[in-house]
Amino acid sequence: MYLAIREMRFAKGRYALIATIMVLVSFLVLFVTGLAQGLAYDNAASIKNMAATHFVLEQDSNHRFTRSQVNQDHLEQTRSVVGQENAEPLGVKMTTVSPAGDTKKIDVTLFMVNPEGWLAPTVTEGSPITDLKDGQVVVDQKLSESGVTIGTELVDQASGTKWTVGGFVENESFSHSPVVFLNEQEWLAIQEGSRTSQGTANSNAPVYNAIAVKDAGEKVDSLSSALPNTEVITKSDAVSAIPGYKEEQGSLLMMIAFLFVISAFVLAVFFYVITIQKTSQFGILKAIGTRNSYLAGSVSLQVLLLSIGSLVISVLLVQLFESILPASMPFQLSLSTLALTCVLFVVMSMAGSLFSVWKVTKIDALDAIGRTAA
């Protein structure tokens, strides 16, 4: 430890340079990680916020809500297996709405939920949806950025249905679009309007996109057997099937992986060059009896100190940037993700130092001293 710190104090400029590079790389790793987590949450916040553990979808729907259709019979059969309180219908429809009297168009996702059930969101402002009020919806807070307020009338561009905003919820989005929650009566009105426009017969039987299930436990297999032509999927499967989710996360995770590799490579090259430059000094130290383990530990300690120091600065910079980022930019870096990323960065940095450690152990004292004398 004495040798490692002494050398870093002596060559301040050299180690300050590599520390600066490591700060920039580690900051980029943390920032992209936070961006990836933020985009993942923004893409599927409403599904992740649900208490559901499984979903019942139509067979061959590729785990996508918008491709699935289930009916009241499926709901009753599901409840008979998992319990009346453990299954709730869920409708999902992506559409475009406009505030009444305004030409502005806003892409949203409609979620039909039972106002008295456990899928109903917690309202942060205004009043929740109920079965007693027709034409009332609650919307995600992001719509307020488009001028939507409590009392604003929204017009569905597809069906012409009009709703009045009764309240706001937070962190409710699907496929990067804000969610509008409505009750079953409004959902049925949309379906009847769609059937009428298509020239088909009206029906009062609602069609859902999925059935949300919680506390299924060991009843999942029984549920699959009881519901032919359906598939029972987990919440994680449903999130992964959201359009663009896998592709978006795959690209960002590849970037993060490359940043880890680049940081390890930069550190490996830097310390390997320094080790070669100090071959004669290491040879002299070996000649006077210094053990390989001590010299290798000195190199490793320098890498560890630089890694930890750069991470501390990077974390502070990320927190600063997070505080000034606009609300429209999704950024989320949980404590567990932050800790995991920091540990991986240190591990990759230490792995990059193995080349230098190997070089130190291979230095021959007599050759190094001879080279100095020459």
Coordinates of C-alpha atoms in Angstrom, one line a residue, residues 2 59 73 99 120 138 163 165 183 189 200 218 273 312 325 336:
Y2 CA 2.8 2.4 0.9
Q59 CA -53.7 -18.2 -27.7
D73 CA -66.8 -16.7 -19.9
P99 CA -59.0 18.1 -26.4
A120 CA -57.7 0.7 -10.4
V138 CA -58.6 9.6 -15.1
W163 CA -64.8 11.8 -22.0
V165 CA -61.1 14.3 -17.3
N183 CA -64.7 2.0 -16.6
A189 CA -69.5 2.0 -25.6
T200 CA -71.9 -5.9 -37.4
E218 CA -49.6 -23.3 -7.9
V273 CA 2.5 0.7 -20.6
V312 CA -17.6 8.4 -6.3
L325 CA -32.9 16.7 -16.5
S336 CA -29.8 -1.6 -6.3

